[in-house]
Amino acid sequence: KHFTKLNGTSDEMIPSLLSIPSLASMLLQRYTVSATVRALLTDQHDQQRKRSNEIRKHHAETRLLLTDTEKRTILRDLYIATSGSTWADNTGWEETLSQTDWATAVSDECTWYGIVCDTTTSEIIEMDLRSNKLVGTVPSTLGLLATSLEVLNLSANTLSGTLPSEIASLSLLTDFQISSNSVAGSLASEFGNLPLLTEFSVDYNNFSGSIPSELGRLLSLERLDLSGNNLTSSIPTEIGQLVSLTILFTRLNDLIGRIPTELGNLILLSQFRTHYNSQTGTVPTELGLLTNLERLQIGPVNNISGTLPTELADMTSLKYFYLRKMNLTGPLPTEYSAFTALRVFSVGDNILTGTIPTVYSQMSALREIIVKGNNLIGTIPTEVGLWSNLKILNISDNALTGTLPTEIGELSATLENIRVQLNDLTGTIPTEIGLIVNFVDLVTHSNDLTGTIPTEIGRLTALQTLHIDQCSLTGPMPTEIGLLLDMQSIHVDQNKLTGTLPTELTLLTSLEQLDVYSNYFWGSMPPELCAVSPLTVLTADCDDTGVNPAEVECTCCTTCHTSLPYFGPSLSPSVSSQPSDYPSYNPSAWPTSKPNTTPSLYPSNTPNSTPSVLSSNHPSYVPSVEPSNKPSDLPTRIPTDLLSEVPSLLPSDVPSNMPSDIPSDQPSDIPLFEPSSKPSDIQSDIPSDPPSESSTPSDMPSDIPSDHPSEIPSLVPSSIPSDIPSDLPSDQPSDIPSFVPSSIPSVVPSDLPSGQPSETP
């Protein structure tokens, strides 16, 4: 309260406030900071540096200097313990220490590789052996350099064992780095007794146990990196006392507990990374006090919940914001539009709701926006075109609707990657996408996109990934795709594309994956494509053993899928000859590999009793059309001896050798093929009162009388030979509409068995 009243009006009591340990930094964060207070804070840091120099001077005046033999013994212990003979550079070390009289050999240790000495006292003040292939353990005798050593850097070697507690006795140490080794054990609490330490980096080792709370005493510490270990405690609240800290990395451990609110005291902090842990609680609102923070990375993989604090918008220096893959809920705060310096905004894989705020267009410095894997709704803001520096846009796996905005073409100078898959987007792929010449990845799969693949895609010469599968795209694959010489992966499967596969695909010499199955392509896979050496995945509708014919001939496909059910010839010569009434299929239900059993040929309105398996010798090109009024007792199996060469089209003239031995037990619902005008030699015992077309009467006469009406619905040839069989089964219904092709050869089998399946199309 006193501070609030005094601040900005009177500064006479501020020095006494600042003299209270830890209180000054706490107060400064929670209240308006005047220019006077900031000046005093700066002076406090200057005084800390002055005290450090005084400590060094005191050690220099009071210490007992090591003899040359003592220094050389310490260095020899390190050389032997870390296999010095195999170091990447052991200049000076090897020449001297390999001698039998190494202790007295004439040599200046200050000239050895990695050693720096004080120019006045010749004491060793720095030892920098990073990335020098040291293998072994750290000897405890290094602690004997306590009166001189200021820098010890053993990073990026192959050190193991434990870290001797004697290292913590190096009271003049300002920089200690042992990163990227395999050192294990716990971190000694004695490290909190190094008042001059400015950097403590033990990252990427095997340290375990807790983070010593004593580290909170290191008031000069500027960088604390504990990343990549097996630490299991929470972050000590005492870390909030490190008012000089600029870097705090605790990522990639097994840390638990809440993120301390005391971290809001670290007003000089520029980077805080604590992702890949098991921390709980919420995102502290106090982090909003870190106005110098440039990088905040709490996710992925923490158990943090709650909402995104609006207070974080006060971090006006923030450039990188990573809070992804946690359990955050609620909306995207509109206040975050104040992040005018923000380059990366990553909050994907949470449980966020609401829409993408249009005011985010004010975040003009954005290079990456990643909000994938949430429950966002609404449309993609047309203001996306204002992100003039955007390189990556990932809004996939949400519930977004609407279309891909044409304004996306305004990002032609910067955009490289767009991922909008797994949404509910509709409309077409905008032609303006061809303006984005730096495109590397275009992923729009699993939406309701329609229309054709725009030919403008051929302008995207840097494109490497094109995944537009599982949509409802139609038309051919554009030949312009052959211009994409850097292309590595193409997925256009599970659409409604037609035509032949363009030969220009053979120009894509970097292609590794090509998926074109579950479409209506026909013809042959360009044979030259098989010679593309990087190609490891090639899939098409080339399975000729399934229910439908193989529409694509392919000799080198890695996976052949069964063709889709299809109203038309097996291999149509042109798109124009394709029927316009293709059945509607659910892409998510299409198989990704050949099923174990042959799938049903029937559309989605097939009765529940429709079988899913046809006999093994059923011809793969039997038409897949089924009448809507098909009786429930339609046969359920094609006879096993049905000849595979039965075509799907019936000729206009039935040959004279049409078989006549239809068995007496033939089911009554076989479609009747009858001419519109019956020849005189046809049996004439058709009853005068034929059954209605809506149902088959149970008392169907056994003989077809002569007065059978000509209006019975049927698709029949205009003429029929005189030797048409007359012994039709007695229970043949006259009202079943038949779907008859225009021609049929003379080899139609005549011995249909009594067990004819009831629902054969």
PDB file of C-alpha atoms in Angstrom, residues 352-542:
ATOM      1  CA  LEU A 352     -11.097 -24.734 -27.568  1.00  0.00           C
ATOM      2  CA  THR A 353     -14.492 -23.614 -28.845  1.00  0.00           C
ATOM      3  CA  GLY A 354     -16.021 -20.650 -30.607  1.00  0.00           C
ATOM      4  CA  THR A 355     -14.818 -19.030 -33.802  1.00  0.00           C
ATOM      5  CA  ILE A 356     -11.548 -17.674 -35.136  1.00  0.00           C
ATOM      6  CA  PRO A 357     -11.723 -13.973 -34.183  1.00  0.00           C
ATOM      7  CA  THR A 358     -11.613 -11.687 -37.183  1.00  0.00           C
ATOM      8  CA  VAL A 359      -9.604  -9.177 -35.117  1.00  0.00           C
ATOM      9  CA  TYR A 360      -6.678 -11.588 -35.273  1.00  0.00           C
ATOM     10  CA  SER A 361      -6.015  -9.966 -38.621  1.00  0.00           C
ATOM     11  CA  GLN A 362      -4.303  -7.241 -36.573  1.00  0.00           C
ATOM     12  CA  MET A 363      -1.571  -9.738 -35.701  1.00  0.00           C
ATOM     13  CA  SER A 364       0.237  -8.604 -38.808  1.00  0.00           C
ATOM     14  CA  ALA A 365       3.587 -10.222 -37.971  1.00  0.00           C
ATOM     15  CA  LEU A 366       2.134 -13.754 -37.890  1.00  0.00           C
ATOM     16  CA  ARG A 367       4.087 -16.388 -39.782  1.00  0.00           C
ATOM     17  CA  GLU A 368       2.371 -19.480 -38.396  1.00  0.00           C
ATOM     18  CA  ILE A 369      -1.140 -19.923 -37.017  1.00  0.00           C
ATOM     19  CA  ILE A 370      -1.936 -23.408 -35.734  1.00  0.00           C
ATOM     20  CA  VAL A 371      -5.370 -23.993 -34.197  1.00  0.00           C
ATOM     21  CA  LYS A 372      -5.876 -27.565 -35.411  1.00  0.00           C
ATOM     22  CA  GLY A 373      -7.587 -30.288 -33.404  1.00  0.00           C
ATOM     23  CA  ASN A 374     -10.073 -28.154 -31.478  1.00  0.00           C
ATOM     24  CA  ASN A 375     -13.837 -27.681 -31.631  1.00  0.00           C
ATOM     25  CA  LEU A 376     -13.833 -24.396 -33.480  1.00  0.00           C
ATOM     26  CA  ILE A 377     -16.855 -23.528 -35.594  1.00  0.00           C
ATOM     27  CA  GLY A 378     -17.772 -20.813 -38.037  1.00  0.00           C
ATOM     28  CA  THR A 379     -15.986 -19.913 -41.232  1.00  0.00           C
ATOM     29  CA  ILE A 380     -12.423 -19.112 -42.199  1.00  0.00           C
ATOM     30  CA  PRO A 381     -12.211 -15.313 -41.862  1.00  0.00           C
ATOM     31  CA  THR A 382     -11.829 -13.512 -45.162  1.00  0.00           C
ATOM     32  CA  GLU A 383      -9.376 -11.305 -43.277  1.00  0.00           C
ATOM     33  CA  VAL A 384      -6.884 -14.132 -43.723  1.00  0.00           C
ATOM     34  CA  GLY A 385      -5.572 -12.114 -46.641  1.00  0.00           C
ATOM     35  CA  LEU A 386      -4.246  -9.497 -44.185  1.00  0.00           C
ATOM     36  CA  TRP A 387      -1.702 -11.896 -42.711  1.00  0.00           C
ATOM     37  CA  SER A 388       0.846 -10.687 -45.203  1.00  0.00           C
ATOM     38  CA  ASN A 389       3.731 -12.583 -43.582  1.00  0.00           C
ATOM     39  CA  LEU A 390       1.916 -15.895 -43.095  1.00  0.00           C
ATOM     40  CA  LYS A 391       3.774 -19.062 -44.085  1.00  0.00           C
ATOM     41  CA  ILE A 392       1.785 -21.818 -42.341  1.00  0.00           C
ATOM     42  CA  LEU A 393      -1.980 -21.979 -41.851  1.00  0.00           C
ATOM     43  CA  ASN A 394      -3.174 -25.090 -40.030  1.00  0.00           C
ATOM     44  CA  ILE A 395      -6.852 -25.026 -39.046  1.00  0.00           C
ATOM     45  CA  SER A 396      -7.487 -28.716 -39.648  1.00  0.00           C
ATOM     46  CA  ASP A 397      -9.620 -31.104 -37.606  1.00  0.00           C
ATOM     47  CA  ASN A 398     -12.248 -28.658 -36.377  1.00  0.00           C
ATOM     48  CA  ALA A 399     -15.885 -28.119 -37.329  1.00  0.00           C
ATOM     49  CA  LEU A 400     -15.357 -25.179 -39.658  1.00  0.00           C
ATOM     50  CA  THR A 401     -17.870 -24.582 -42.415  1.00  0.00           C
ATOM     51  CA  GLY A 402     -18.165 -22.345 -45.432  1.00  0.00           C
ATOM     52  CA  THR A 403     -15.703 -22.129 -48.287  1.00  0.00           C
ATOM     53  CA  LEU A 404     -12.009 -21.609 -48.759  1.00  0.00           C
ATOM     54  CA  PRO A 405     -11.844 -17.796 -49.065  1.00  0.00           C
ATOM     55  CA  THR A 406     -10.523 -16.482 -52.338  1.00  0.00           C
ATOM     56  CA  GLU A 407      -8.586 -13.898 -50.309  1.00  0.00           C
ATOM     57  CA  ILE A 408      -6.087 -16.638 -49.610  1.00  0.00           C
ATOM     58  CA  GLY A 409      -4.610 -15.763 -52.991  1.00  0.00           C
ATOM     59  CA  GLU A 410      -3.415 -12.474 -51.497  1.00  0.00           C
ATOM     60  CA  LEU A 411      -0.769 -14.436 -49.574  1.00  0.00           C
ATOM     61  CA  SER A 412       1.027 -15.267 -52.792  1.00  0.00           C
ATOM     62  CA  ALA A 413       4.389 -13.973 -51.614  1.00  0.00           C
ATOM     63  CA  THR A 414       4.690 -15.901 -48.341  1.00  0.00           C
ATOM     64  CA  LEU A 415       2.267 -18.827 -47.858  1.00  0.00           C
ATOM     65  CA  GLU A 416       3.935 -22.238 -48.047  1.00  0.00           C
ATOM     66  CA  ASN A 417       1.674 -24.622 -46.169  1.00  0.00           C
ATOM     67  CA  ILE A 418      -2.102 -24.774 -45.804  1.00  0.00           C
ATOM     68  CA  ARG A 419      -3.908 -27.564 -43.972  1.00  0.00           C
ATOM     69  CA  VAL A 420      -7.695 -27.407 -43.736  1.00  0.00           C
ATOM     70  CA  GLN A 421      -8.465 -31.135 -43.716  1.00  0.00           C
ATOM     71  CA  LEU A 422     -11.070 -32.808 -41.503  1.00  0.00           C
ATOM     72  CA  ASN A 423     -13.575 -29.958 -41.451  1.00  0.00           C
ATOM     73  CA  ASP A 424     -16.973 -29.419 -43.064  1.00  0.00           C
ATOM     74  CA  LEU A 425     -15.856 -27.028 -45.781  1.00  0.00           C
ATOM     75  CA  THR A 426     -17.887 -26.816 -48.964  1.00  0.00           C
ATOM     76  CA  GLY A 427     -17.557 -25.150 -52.325  1.00  0.00           C
ATOM     77  CA  THR A 428     -14.662 -25.475 -54.723  1.00  0.00           C
ATOM     78  CA  ILE A 429     -10.913 -25.154 -54.516  1.00  0.00           C
ATOM     79  CA  PRO A 430     -10.474 -21.476 -55.476  1.00  0.00           C
ATOM     80  CA  THR A 431      -8.551 -20.821 -58.655  1.00  0.00           C
ATOM     81  CA  GLU A 432      -6.718 -18.036 -56.796  1.00  0.00           C
ATOM     82  CA  ILE A 433      -4.711 -20.774 -55.171  1.00  0.00           C
ATOM     83  CA  GLY A 434      -2.627 -20.795 -58.323  1.00  0.00           C
ATOM     84  CA  LEU A 435      -1.211 -17.399 -57.307  1.00  0.00           C
ATOM     85  CA  ILE A 436       0.619 -18.850 -54.293  1.00  0.00           C
ATOM     86  CA  VAL A 437       3.835 -19.701 -56.083  1.00  0.00           C
ATOM     87  CA  ASN A 438       5.701 -20.715 -52.909  1.00  0.00           C
ATOM     88  CA  PHE A 439       3.196 -23.407 -51.941  1.00  0.00           C
ATOM     89  CA  VAL A 440       4.894 -26.550 -50.604  1.00  0.00           C
ATOM     90  CA  ASP A 441       1.978 -28.392 -48.943  1.00  0.00           C
ATOM     91  CA  LEU A 442      -1.713 -28.249 -49.896  1.00  0.00           C
ATOM     92  CA  VAL A 443      -3.861 -30.515 -47.721  1.00  0.00           C
ATOM     93  CA  THR A 444      -7.668 -30.253 -47.937  1.00  0.00           C
ATOM     94  CA  HIS A 445      -8.787 -33.866 -47.585  1.00  0.00           C
ATOM     95  CA  SER A 446     -11.911 -35.050 -45.750  1.00  0.00           C
ATOM     96  CA  ASN A 447     -14.156 -32.097 -46.536  1.00  0.00           C
ATOM     97  CA  ASP A 448     -17.215 -31.651 -48.739  1.00  0.00           C
ATOM     98  CA  LEU A 449     -15.360 -29.840 -51.504  1.00  0.00           C
ATOM     99  CA  THR A 450     -16.845 -30.172 -54.967  1.00  0.00           C
ATOM    100  CA  GLY A 451     -16.020 -29.064 -58.483  1.00  0.00           C
ATOM    101  CA  THR A 452     -12.877 -29.865 -60.423  1.00  0.00           C
ATOM    102  CA  ILE A 453      -9.195 -29.704 -59.615  1.00  0.00           C
ATOM    103  CA  PRO A 454      -8.270 -26.239 -60.928  1.00  0.00           C
ATOM    104  CA  THR A 455      -5.806 -26.257 -63.790  1.00  0.00           C
ATOM    105  CA  GLU A 456      -4.120 -23.283 -62.102  1.00  0.00           C
ATOM    106  CA  ILE A 457      -2.539 -25.807 -59.781  1.00  0.00           C
ATOM    107  CA  GLY A 458       0.111 -26.249 -62.453  1.00  0.00           C
ATOM    108  CA  ARG A 459       1.563 -22.882 -61.424  1.00  0.00           C
ATOM    109  CA  LEU A 460       2.566 -24.189 -57.987  1.00  0.00           C
ATOM    110  CA  THR A 461       5.990 -25.315 -59.126  1.00  0.00           C
ATOM    111  CA  ALA A 462       7.310 -25.636 -55.553  1.00  0.00           C
ATOM    112  CA  LEU A 463       4.474 -27.945 -54.463  1.00  0.00           C
ATOM    113  CA  GLN A 464       5.599 -31.194 -52.821  1.00  0.00           C
ATOM    114  CA  THR A 465       2.425 -32.457 -51.115  1.00  0.00           C
ATOM    115  CA  LEU A 466      -1.046 -32.490 -52.691  1.00  0.00           C
ATOM    116  CA  HIS A 467      -3.609 -34.253 -50.510  1.00  0.00           C
ATOM    117  CA  ILE A 468      -7.122 -33.482 -51.748  1.00  0.00           C
ATOM    118  CA  ASP A 469      -8.597 -36.929 -51.175  1.00  0.00           C
ATOM    119  CA  GLN A 470     -11.893 -37.946 -49.541  1.00  0.00           C
ATOM    120  CA  CYS A 471     -13.897 -35.075 -50.980  1.00  0.00           C
ATOM    121  CA  SER A 472     -16.423 -34.981 -53.819  1.00  0.00           C
ATOM    122  CA  LEU A 473     -14.224 -33.615 -56.576  1.00  0.00           C
ATOM    123  CA  THR A 474     -15.232 -34.416 -60.154  1.00  0.00           C
ATOM    124  CA  GLY A 475     -13.777 -34.143 -63.628  1.00  0.00           C
ATOM    125  CA  PRO A 476     -10.371 -35.304 -64.835  1.00  0.00           C
ATOM    126  CA  MET A 477      -6.972 -34.985 -63.242  1.00  0.00           C
ATOM    127  CA  PRO A 478      -5.477 -31.937 -64.983  1.00  0.00           C
ATOM    128  CA  THR A 479      -2.498 -32.540 -67.224  1.00  0.00           C
ATOM    129  CA  GLU A 480      -0.900 -29.420 -65.728  1.00  0.00           C
ATOM    130  CA  ILE A 481      -0.023 -31.543 -62.716  1.00  0.00           C
ATOM    131  CA  GLY A 482       2.972 -32.722 -64.741  1.00  0.00           C
ATOM    132  CA  LEU A 483       4.534 -29.274 -64.242  1.00  0.00           C
ATOM    133  CA  LEU A 484       4.992 -29.877 -60.505  1.00  0.00           C
ATOM    134  CA  LEU A 485       8.469 -31.330 -60.765  1.00  0.00           C
ATOM    135  CA  ASP A 486       9.149 -31.210 -56.995  1.00  0.00           C
ATOM    136  CA  MET A 487       6.012 -33.204 -56.182  1.00  0.00           C
ATOM    137  CA  GLN A 488       6.544 -36.048 -53.719  1.00  0.00           C
ATOM    138  CA  SER A 489       3.061 -37.121 -52.604  1.00  0.00           C
ATOM    139  CA  ILE A 490      -0.295 -37.005 -54.437  1.00  0.00           C
ATOM    140  CA  HIS A 491      -3.513 -38.238 -52.798  1.00  0.00           C
ATOM    141  CA  VAL A 492      -6.632 -37.773 -54.936  1.00  0.00           C
ATOM    142  CA  ASP A 493      -8.282 -41.023 -53.884  1.00  0.00           C
ATOM    143  CA  GLN A 494     -11.908 -41.371 -52.760  1.00  0.00           C
ATOM    144  CA  ASN A 495     -13.348 -38.655 -54.959  1.00  0.00           C
ATOM    145  CA  LYS A 496     -15.497 -38.854 -58.113  1.00  0.00           C
ATOM    146  CA  LEU A 497     -12.789 -38.070 -60.628  1.00  0.00           C
ATOM    147  CA  THR A 498     -13.156 -39.429 -64.157  1.00  0.00           C
ATOM    148  CA  GLY A 499     -11.150 -39.865 -67.332  1.00  0.00           C
ATOM    149  CA  THR A 500      -7.774 -41.439 -67.858  1.00  0.00           C
ATOM    150  CA  LEU A 501      -4.691 -40.804 -65.789  1.00  0.00           C
ATOM    151  CA  PRO A 502      -2.555 -38.157 -67.526  1.00  0.00           C
ATOM    152  CA  THR A 503       0.698 -39.365 -69.014  1.00  0.00           C
ATOM    153  CA  GLU A 504       2.277 -36.170 -67.655  1.00  0.00           C
ATOM    154  CA  LEU A 505       2.494 -37.948 -64.305  1.00  0.00           C
ATOM    155  CA  THR A 506       5.600 -39.642 -65.669  1.00  0.00           C
ATOM    156  CA  LEU A 507       7.405 -36.277 -65.532  1.00  0.00           C
ATOM    157  CA  LEU A 508       7.266 -36.272 -61.719  1.00  0.00           C
ATOM    158  CA  THR A 509      10.624 -37.909 -61.085  1.00  0.00           C
ATOM    159  CA  SER A 510      10.552 -37.071 -57.350  1.00  0.00           C
ATOM    160  CA  LEU A 511       7.171 -38.682 -56.752  1.00  0.00           C
ATOM    161  CA  GLU A 512       7.078 -41.097 -53.807  1.00  0.00           C
ATOM    162  CA  GLN A 513       3.334 -41.666 -53.286  1.00  0.00           C
ATOM    163  CA  LEU A 514       0.403 -41.678 -55.705  1.00  0.00           C
ATOM    164  CA  ASP A 515      -3.076 -42.704 -54.528  1.00  0.00           C
ATOM    165  CA  VAL A 516      -5.850 -42.571 -57.151  1.00  0.00           C
ATOM    166  CA  TYR A 517      -8.156 -45.403 -56.025  1.00  0.00           C
ATOM    167  CA  SER A 518     -11.904 -45.173 -55.407  1.00  0.00           C
ATOM    168  CA  ASN A 519     -12.580 -42.861 -58.325  1.00  0.00           C
ATOM    169  CA  TYR A 520     -13.994 -43.430 -61.810  1.00  0.00           C
ATOM    170  CA  PHE A 521     -10.700 -43.442 -63.692  1.00  0.00           C
ATOM    171  CA  TRP A 522     -10.307 -45.911 -66.532  1.00  0.00           C
ATOM    172  CA  GLY A 523      -7.614 -46.971 -68.957  1.00  0.00           C
ATOM    173  CA  SER A 524      -4.042 -47.830 -68.077  1.00  0.00           C
ATOM    174  CA  MET A 525      -1.583 -46.482 -65.561  1.00  0.00           C
ATOM    175  CA  PRO A 526       1.159 -44.812 -67.631  1.00  0.00           C
ATOM    176  CA  PRO A 527       3.803 -47.567 -67.821  1.00  0.00           C
ATOM    177  CA  GLU A 528       6.649 -45.067 -67.600  1.00  0.00           C
ATOM    178  CA  LEU A 529       5.433 -44.196 -64.108  1.00  0.00           C
ATOM    179  CA  CYS A 530       6.626 -47.583 -62.906  1.00  0.00           C
ATOM    180  CA  ALA A 531      10.169 -46.503 -63.673  1.00  0.00           C
ATOM    181  CA  VAL A 532      10.055 -43.521 -61.282  1.00  0.00           C
ATOM    182  CA  SER A 533      12.636 -44.686 -58.751  1.00  0.00           C
ATOM    183  CA  PRO A 534      11.424 -42.887 -55.585  1.00  0.00           C
ATOM    184  CA  LEU A 535       7.867 -44.195 -56.059  1.00  0.00           C
ATOM    185  CA  THR A 536       7.114 -46.555 -53.171  1.00  0.00           C
ATOM    186  CA  VAL A 537       3.304 -46.267 -52.909  1.00  0.00           C
ATOM    187  CA  LEU A 538       1.084 -46.565 -55.979  1.00  0.00           C
ATOM    188  CA  THR A 539      -2.588 -47.478 -55.537  1.00  0.00           C
ATOM    189  CA  ALA A 540      -5.429 -47.632 -58.055  1.00  0.00           C
ATOM    190  CA  ASP A 541      -8.671 -49.469 -58.862  1.00  0.00           C
ATOM    191  CA  CYS A 542      -6.813 -52.320 -60.502  1.00  0.00           C
TER     192      CYS A 542
END
